[in-house]
Coordinates of C-alpha atoms and ligand atoms in Angstrom, one line a residue:
M28 CA 7.4 -20.4 69.5
A29 CA 10.4 -21.3 71.6
S30 CA 13.9 -21.3 70.4
A31 CA 16.9 -22.4 71.7
E32 CA 18.0 -18.9 72.6
R33 CA 21.3 -18.2 73.7
E34 CA 21.3 -17.9 77.3
D35 CA 23.4 -14.3 77.4
N36 CA 23.2 -14.5 81.3
E37 CA 25.4 -17.4 81.4
T38 CA 28.7 -15.3 80.4
R39 CA 28.0 -13.4 83.6
G40 CA 27.6 -16.7 85.1
E41 CA 24.2 -16.7 85.6
D42 CA 22.0 -19.8 86.7
S43 CA 19.3 -20.2 83.8
A44 CA 17.0 -21.9 86.0
T45 CA 16.6 -19.2 87.9
G46 CA 17.7 -16.3 86.2
V47 CA 19.5 -15.0 89.0
S48 CA 23.1 -14.6 89.1
S49 CA 25.3 -17.6 90.4
E50 CA 27.3 -15.0 92.2
T51 CA 24.7 -14.1 94.2
T52 CA 23.6 -17.6 94.9
S53 CA 26.9 -18.7 96.0
R54 CA 27.7 -15.4 98.4
S55 CA 24.0 -16.4 99.6
S56 CA 25.0 -18.9 102.4
R57 CA 22.4 -21.9 102.8
H58 CA 21.1 -20.8 106.1
G59 CA 20.3 -17.2 106.3
T60 CA 19.9 -15.1 109.8
S61 CA 17.0 -15.9 111.7
E62 CA 16.2 -12.1 111.1
D63 CA 16.2 -12.8 107.4
E64 CA 14.1 -16.0 107.8
G65 CA 11.5 -13.9 109.7
A66 CA 10.9 -11.3 107.0
I67 CA 11.0 -13.5 104.5
D68 CA 8.1 -15.4 106.1
M69 CA 6.5 -12.3 106.6
I70 CA 6.7 -11.7 103.1
R71 CA 5.4 -15.1 102.0
R72 CA 2.6 -14.5 104.4
Y73 CA 1.6 -11.5 102.7
L74 CA 1.9 -12.9 99.1
A75 CA -0.1 -15.8 100.5
E76 CA -2.8 -13.7 101.3
K77 CA -3.1 -11.1 98.9
L78 CA -2.5 -13.4 95.5
G79 CA -2.7 -16.8 96.5
F80 CA 0.2 -17.9 94.7
Y81 CA 2.6 -19.8 96.9
E82 CA 2.9 -23.2 97.4
A83 CA 1.5 -25.2 100.7
D84 CA 3.6 -25.2 103.6
S85 CA 6.0 -28.1 104.1
E86 CA 3.6 -29.9 106.9
R87 CA 0.9 -30.0 104.4
K88 CA 3.1 -31.1 101.2
P89 CA 3.0 -35.3 100.6
K90 CA 6.5 -36.8 101.5
I91 CA 7.5 -38.1 98.0
L92 CA 10.8 -40.0 98.6
D93 CA 11.4 -41.5 102.0
D94 CA 14.8 -40.4 101.8
T95 CA 16.2 -37.8 99.7
S96 CA 19.1 -39.9 98.6
I97 CA 20.3 -42.2 95.5
D98 CA 18.7 -45.1 98.4
G99 CA 15.4 -43.3 98.3
I100 CA 15.2 -43.4 94.4
I101 CA 16.3 -47.0 94.4
K102 CA 13.5 -47.8 96.7
Y103 CA 10.8 -45.6 95.1
I104 CA 12.1 -47.9 91.7
E105 CA 11.8 -51.0 93.4
E106 CA 8.3 -50.4 95.0
G107 CA 7.1 -50.2 91.3
R108 CA 6.1 -46.3 91.5
C109 CA 8.1 -45.8 88.2
K110 CA 6.8 -46.6 85.2
N111 CA 7.2 -43.3 83.1
L112 CA 10.9 -42.5 84.1
I113 CA 11.9 -39.8 81.5
T114 CA 15.6 -39.3 81.2
M115 CA 17.4 -36.0 80.0
A116 CA 20.6 -35.5 78.8
G117 CA 23.7 -33.5 77.8
A118 CA 27.1 -33.2 76.8
G119 CA 28.6 -34.6 80.4
I120 CA 27.2 -38.2 78.9
S121 CA 29.6 -38.1 76.1
T122 CA 32.7 -36.9 77.5
S123 CA 33.6 -40.3 78.3
A124 CA 33.5 -41.2 74.9
G125 CA 36.2 -38.5 73.9
I126 CA 33.7 -35.7 73.1
P127 CA 34.4 -32.6 74.9
D128 CA 31.2 -30.7 76.5
F129 CA 30.4 -27.3 76.2
R130 CA 31.0 -25.4 79.5
S131 CA 33.6 -27.6 81.4
P132 CA 36.5 -25.1 82.5
G133 CA 39.4 -26.1 80.3
S134 CA 38.4 -29.0 78.6
G135 CA 34.6 -27.4 77.4
L136 CA 34.6 -26.8 73.6
Y137 CA 33.7 -23.0 74.4
H138 CA 37.1 -22.5 76.0
N139 CA 38.8 -24.3 73.2
L140 CA 37.8 -22.4 69.9
E141 CA 40.4 -19.6 69.8
K142 CA 42.0 -21.1 66.7
Y143 CA 38.5 -20.1 65.0
N144 CA 39.0 -16.3 65.6
L145 CA 35.2 -16.0 66.7
P146 CA 33.7 -13.1 68.2
D147 CA 32.6 -14.9 71.4
P148 CA 32.4 -18.8 71.5
Q149 CA 29.1 -19.7 71.0
A150 CA 29.1 -17.7 67.7
I151 CA 30.0 -20.9 66.1
F152 CA 26.5 -22.3 67.0
E153 CA 24.7 -19.4 66.3
I154 CA 22.6 -18.7 63.0
G155 CA 23.1 -15.3 62.2
F156 CA 27.0 -15.9 62.4
F157 CA 26.8 -19.3 60.4
R158 CA 24.8 -17.6 57.5
L159 CA 27.9 -14.8 57.3
N160 CA 30.9 -17.2 58.4
P161 CA 30.0 -21.1 57.9
K162 CA 33.6 -22.4 57.6
P163 CA 34.6 -22.4 61.6
F164 CA 31.3 -24.8 61.8
F165 CA 32.2 -27.3 59.5
T166 CA 35.7 -27.1 60.4
L167 CA 34.7 -28.1 64.1
A168 CA 32.0 -30.6 62.6
K169 CA 35.0 -32.7 60.9
E170 CA 36.8 -32.6 64.2
L171 CA 33.6 -33.7 66.2
Y172 CA 31.9 -35.8 63.5
P173 CA 29.6 -38.5 64.8
G174 CA 30.4 -41.9 64.1
S175 CA 33.8 -41.9 65.2
F176 CA 32.9 -42.4 68.8
K177 CA 31.7 -45.5 71.1
P178 CA 28.9 -45.2 73.2
T179 CA 29.4 -44.7 77.0
V180 CA 28.3 -47.1 80.2
C181 CA 25.7 -44.0 80.6
H182 CA 24.1 -44.6 77.3
Y183 CA 23.9 -48.3 77.6
F184 CA 22.1 -47.9 81.0
I185 CA 19.5 -45.8 79.4
R186 CA 18.9 -48.4 77.1
L187 CA 18.5 -50.7 80.0
L188 CA 16.3 -48.7 81.5
N189 CA 14.0 -49.0 78.3
E190 CA 14.6 -52.8 77.9
K191 CA 13.8 -53.3 81.7
G192 CA 10.0 -51.6 80.5
L193 CA 10.8 -48.4 82.8
L194 CA 11.5 -45.5 79.9
R195 CA 8.8 -43.1 78.4
R196 CA 11.3 -41.2 76.7
H197 CA 14.9 -40.1 76.2
Y198 CA 15.5 -36.2 75.8
T199 CA 19.1 -35.4 74.5
Q200 CA 20.5 -32.1 73.5
N201 CA 23.3 -34.0 72.4
I202 CA 23.7 -34.4 68.4
D203 CA 26.2 -37.2 68.8
T204 CA 23.6 -40.0 67.8
L205 CA 25.6 -42.1 70.3
E206 CA 21.9 -43.2 72.2
R207 CA 20.9 -44.9 68.4
V208 CA 24.2 -46.0 68.4
A209 CA 23.8 -47.6 72.0
G210 CA 20.7 -49.3 70.6
L211 CA 18.0 -47.3 72.0
P212 CA 14.9 -47.2 69.5
G213 CA 14.1 -43.9 67.7
E214 CA 10.9 -43.8 69.0
K215 CA 12.2 -43.8 72.4
I216 CA 14.6 -40.5 71.7
V217 CA 13.8 -36.8 71.4
E218 CA 16.6 -34.8 69.6
A219 CA 16.2 -31.5 71.2
H220 CA 18.7 -30.0 69.1
G221 CA 18.2 -31.8 66.2
T222 CA 20.5 -34.1 64.3
F223 CA 23.2 -34.7 62.0
H224 CA 21.2 -37.1 59.9
T225 CA 19.8 -34.9 57.6
S226 CA 21.0 -31.6 56.0
H227 CA 18.8 -28.6 54.3
C228 CA 20.0 -26.0 52.0
L229 CA 19.1 -22.7 53.8
E230 CA 18.2 -21.0 50.9
C231 CA 15.6 -23.3 48.7
K232 CA 15.6 -26.0 51.3
Q233 CA 16.7 -28.8 49.4
E234 CA 17.2 -32.0 51.5
Y235 CA 20.7 -33.9 51.6
S236 CA 21.6 -36.8 53.1
L237 CA 24.1 -37.9 56.1
S238 CA 26.6 -39.1 53.1
W239 CA 26.1 -36.4 51.2
M240 CA 27.1 -34.0 53.8
K241 CA 30.0 -36.1 55.1
E242 CA 31.5 -36.4 52.1
R243 CA 31.8 -32.4 52.3
I244 CA 33.0 -32.1 55.6
F245 CA 35.6 -34.4 55.3
A246 CA 36.8 -33.0 51.7
D247 CA 36.8 -29.6 53.8
V248 CA 34.8 -27.5 52.0
V249 CA 31.6 -25.7 52.8
P250 CA 28.8 -27.7 51.3
T251 CA 26.7 -25.7 48.7
C252 CA 23.3 -26.7 47.3
D253 CA 23.8 -28.5 44.1
D254 CA 20.6 -26.5 42.8
C255 CA 21.0 -23.1 43.9
N256 CA 24.8 -23.1 45.7
G257 CA 22.9 -21.9 49.0
V258 CA 24.8 -23.1 51.8
V259 CA 23.9 -26.4 53.4
K260 CA 23.4 -26.8 56.9
P261 CA 23.3 -30.0 58.8
D262 CA 19.6 -29.9 60.6
I263 CA 21.4 -29.4 64.2
V264 CA 19.5 -26.6 66.0
F265 CA 21.8 -23.3 66.2
F266 CA 21.1 -20.4 68.7
G267 CA 18.6 -18.7 67.2
E268 CA 16.3 -21.6 65.4
N269 CA 13.5 -23.4 66.4
L270 CA 13.8 -26.6 68.0
P271 CA 12.0 -29.7 66.3
S272 CA 8.3 -29.8 66.6
R273 CA 8.8 -33.4 68.0
F274 CA 10.1 -32.2 70.7
F275 CA 7.2 -30.0 71.5
S276 CA 4.4 -32.5 70.6
C277 CA 6.6 -35.2 72.8
V278 CA 6.9 -32.9 75.8
E279 CA 2.9 -32.1 76.1
K280 CA 2.5 -35.7 75.7
D281 CA 5.5 -37.2 78.3
F282 CA 6.0 -34.7 81.1
P283 CA 2.3 -35.2 82.8
K284 CA 2.3 -38.7 83.0
C285 CA 6.7 -38.3 84.3
D286 CA 6.7 -40.3 87.6
L287 CA 10.8 -40.0 87.6
L288 CA 13.1 -37.4 85.9
I289 CA 16.9 -38.6 85.3
I290 CA 19.0 -35.8 84.3
L291 CA 22.4 -37.1 83.2
G292 CA 25.5 -34.6 82.2
S293 CA 24.0 -31.3 81.6
S294 CA 24.5 -27.7 83.2
L295 CA 20.8 -27.0 82.3
A296 CA 21.9 -23.8 80.8
V297 CA 20.2 -23.7 77.5
Q298 CA 16.7 -22.7 77.4
P299 CA 13.8 -24.4 76.4
F300 CA 15.5 -27.8 77.4
A301 CA 16.6 -26.6 81.1
S302 CA 13.2 -25.6 81.9
L303 CA 12.0 -29.3 81.1
I304 CA 12.7 -29.9 84.6
D305 CA 9.6 -28.1 85.6
R306 CA 7.3 -29.5 83.5
A307 CA 7.2 -32.9 85.3
P308 CA 4.3 -33.2 87.9
K309 CA 5.0 -32.0 91.2
E310 CA 5.0 -35.3 92.9
C311 CA 7.5 -36.4 90.5
P312 CA 11.1 -37.0 92.3
R313 CA 14.1 -35.9 90.0
L314 CA 17.7 -37.3 90.1
L315 CA 20.6 -35.3 89.0
V316 CA 23.6 -37.1 87.9
N317 CA 26.5 -34.4 87.1
R318 CA 29.8 -33.5 88.0
E319 CA 28.1 -30.5 89.7
K320 CA 24.5 -29.3 90.8
A321 CA 22.7 -27.9 88.0
G322 CA 19.2 -26.4 87.5
Q323 CA 18.7 -25.3 91.3
R324 CA 16.1 -22.9 92.5
D325 CA 17.3 -19.8 94.1
R326 CA 17.2 -19.9 97.6
L327 CA 14.9 -16.6 98.2
M328 CA 12.5 -18.1 96.1
I329 CA 12.7 -21.5 97.9
L330 CA 11.8 -19.6 101.1
L331 CA 9.0 -17.9 99.0
G332 CA 7.7 -21.1 98.1
M333 CA 7.9 -20.0 94.7
G334 CA 10.1 -20.1 91.7
S335 CA 11.2 -22.9 89.5
G336 CA 14.3 -25.5 89.1
M337 CA 15.5 -28.1 91.6
D338 CA 15.4 -27.8 95.3
F339 CA 18.2 -30.4 96.4
D340 CA 19.4 -28.9 100.1
S341 CA 16.3 -27.5 101.9
E342 CA 14.3 -29.1 104.6
N343 CA 11.2 -29.2 102.8
N344 CA 12.9 -31.0 99.9
T345 CA 11.1 -34.4 99.6
R346 CA 11.7 -35.0 95.9
D347 CA 15.1 -33.9 94.5
V348 CA 18.3 -35.7 94.4
A349 CA 21.7 -34.6 93.5
W350 CA 24.1 -37.5 92.9
L351 CA 27.6 -36.1 92.1
G352 CA 30.2 -37.6 90.0
D353 CA 30.7 -39.0 86.5
C354 CA 27.6 -40.0 85.0
D355 CA 29.1 -43.6 83.8
D356 CA 29.9 -44.1 87.8
G357 CA 26.5 -43.1 88.6
C358 CA 24.9 -45.5 86.3
Q359 CA 27.0 -48.4 86.9
M360 CA 26.0 -47.7 90.5
L361 CA 22.4 -46.9 90.0
A362 CA 22.3 -50.6 88.1
D363 CA 24.4 -52.5 90.7
K364 CA 21.9 -51.1 93.1
L365 CA 18.8 -52.2 91.0
G366 CA 20.4 -55.6 90.6
W367 CA 21.6 -55.2 86.8
G368 CA 25.1 -54.5 87.3
D369 CA 26.6 -57.5 85.7
E370 CA 23.9 -57.0 83.2
L371 CA 25.0 -53.5 82.2
R372 CA 28.9 -54.3 82.3
K373 CA 28.2 -57.6 79.8
L374 CA 26.3 -55.2 77.5
V375 CA 29.0 -52.4 77.1
K376 CA 31.6 -55.4 76.7
E377 CA 29.9 -56.8 73.9
E378 CA 28.5 -54.1 72.6
H379 CA 32.3 -52.3 72.2
A380 CA 33.4 -55.7 71.0
R381 CA 30.9 -55.5 68.1
I382 CA 31.4 -51.9 67.2
D383 CA 35.1 -52.3 67.2
K384 CA 34.8 -55.8 64.9
E385 CA 32.5 -53.4 62.8
K386 CA 35.3 -50.9 62.1
K387 CA 37.9 -53.1 61.5
E388 CA 36.1 -55.2 58.8
E389 CA 34.9 -51.6 57.2
A390 CA 38.5 -50.8 57.2
S391 CA 39.9 -53.7 55.7
K392 CA 37.1 -53.7 53.3
K393 CA 38.4 -50.0 52.4
K394 CA 42.0 -51.1 52.1
P395 CA 42.2 -53.4 48.9
E396 CA 40.1 -50.7 47.1
E397 CA 42.5 -48.0 48.1
S398 CA 45.2 -50.2 47.1
K399 CA 44.1 -50.7 43.9
K400 CA 43.6 -47.1 43.5
E401 CA 47.1 -46.3 43.8
P402 CA 48.8 -47.3 40.9
E403 CA 46.4 -44.9 39.0
E404 CA 47.0 -42.1 41.3
K405 CA 50.7 -42.5 41.1
K406 CA 50.2 -42.5 37.2
K407 CA 48.2 -39.1 37.5
T408 CA 50.7 -37.9 39.7
D409 CA 53.4 -38.5 37.1
S410 CA 51.8 -37.4 34.4
I411 CA 51.1 -34.1 36.4
S412 CA 54.8 -33.7 37.0
Q413 CA 56.1 -34.7 33.5
Ligands
OAD503 P1 27.7 -28.3 79.0 O1 28.7 -28.3 78.7 O2 26.7 -26.9 79.4 O3 27.2 -29.0 80.6 C1 28.0 -30.2 80.7 C2 27.7 -30.5 82.3 O4 28.3 -32.0 82.6 C3 28.9 -29.8 83.1 O5 28.0 -29.3 84.2 C4 29.8 -30.6 83.8 O6 30.3 -30.3 84.7 C5 29.3 -32.0 83.3 N1 30.1 -33.4 83.1 C6 30.9 -33.1 82.2 N2 31.5 -34.5 82.0 C7 30.8 -35.3 83.1 C8 30.8 -36.6 83.1 N3 31.7 -37.6 82.6 N4 29.7 -37.4 84.1 C9 29.3 -36.2 84.5 N5 29.1 -35.0 84.5 C10 29.8 -34.6 83.8 O7 26.8 -29.1 78.2 P2 25.1 -29.1 77.8 O8 24.4 -29.0 79.4 O9 24.9 -30.2 77.0 O10 23.2 -26.4 72.6 O11 24.9 -27.7 77.0 C11 23.8 -27.5 76.6 C12 24.0 -27.0 75.1 O12 24.6 -25.8 75.3 C13 24.5 -27.8 74.0 O13 23.1 -28.7 73.6 C14 24.8 -26.7 72.8 C15 25.4 -26.0 73.8 O14 25.4 -24.5 73.3 C16 23.7 -25.5 71.2 O15 24.7 -25.9 70.7 C17 22.1 -25.4 70.6

């Protein structure tokens, strides 16, 4: 079974989609010399003859998008060619809610964990390290506890895609549950890296609820099992653990049907999630909305007509589009172009107002209880000090 294996290459700046060093990728120019291309063409023809595993030449490939730009994607949707849209999301869709991503230089979580004295940043999400020292994870969990944040424009855009009848499924690597908070139905979501909703004892597998876990996280204690005293861990997927079985069963059903893939806010650095982009059929357009390009196929592989990953820049590309910028801006722009712009703005405004109101009501309900408790607590303190 595949697992959320740690991308060791990544520390060397390697591109997970290709397994090829990004240093090499950035050093190789987009347009090689004609000598290079001649040699590569020869290799390609040789492989084609001997092994027959290269893709058909561009002239023979069907054109998928009229235009590999946002407008090409909009036209594709407006022509009614998209009925099984899949969205794939990463931490970049939640940064505007105040939750840091992992790998952005400076602000990413992995660049800000010095205080935890970890052997290396990703150790905080490694099951082996967690078994030895769970404290750093729970300290961080308190800081990033789901429930304290509001969904972003991007989350509500995904909800609109569903309400418009376009969305087959939303695959997320995030554990912040903001898709659920935004009102996307549970059956439409695949939480590939698990969820905080439930927790299990690492030893006897006893299940615990969210409220049980929350109480302990906020009390700054490492949660231990009431039965066997083993450490209890939220059901989020750590490096070295299997992904939920729902991930694999949904991938099998969804991806062969996918007719538009939108990847939002992910570096596509962690497997097996990153390789989902290659599970979409060859005629399925793929749109990346992200601050930087991600999941790209290596240039040599493109020339050889082999390999996996996206191909934004070659002449042969008729399916992959990269829109670089903030997810919220990209999603609002897409909604505007689809004629849903005002609907999205209204939805965000109303939902945020509702969440704010609920939080206020919750806080005011707590206050009288707390003030009732005060004299008792004061008495206790007094009696201790006597
Ligand atoms: P990363 O931090 O690796 O990537 C986030 C991507 O989003 C980067 O390419 C950013 O440039 C981009 N980004 C950040 N804010 C953005 C914004 N507002 N708009 C557009 N783009 C933005 O996060 P993930 O790809 O989600 O796994 O990381 C994948 C997995 O790595 C996580 O699920 C987690 C982590 O280790 C586990 O812990 C198992």
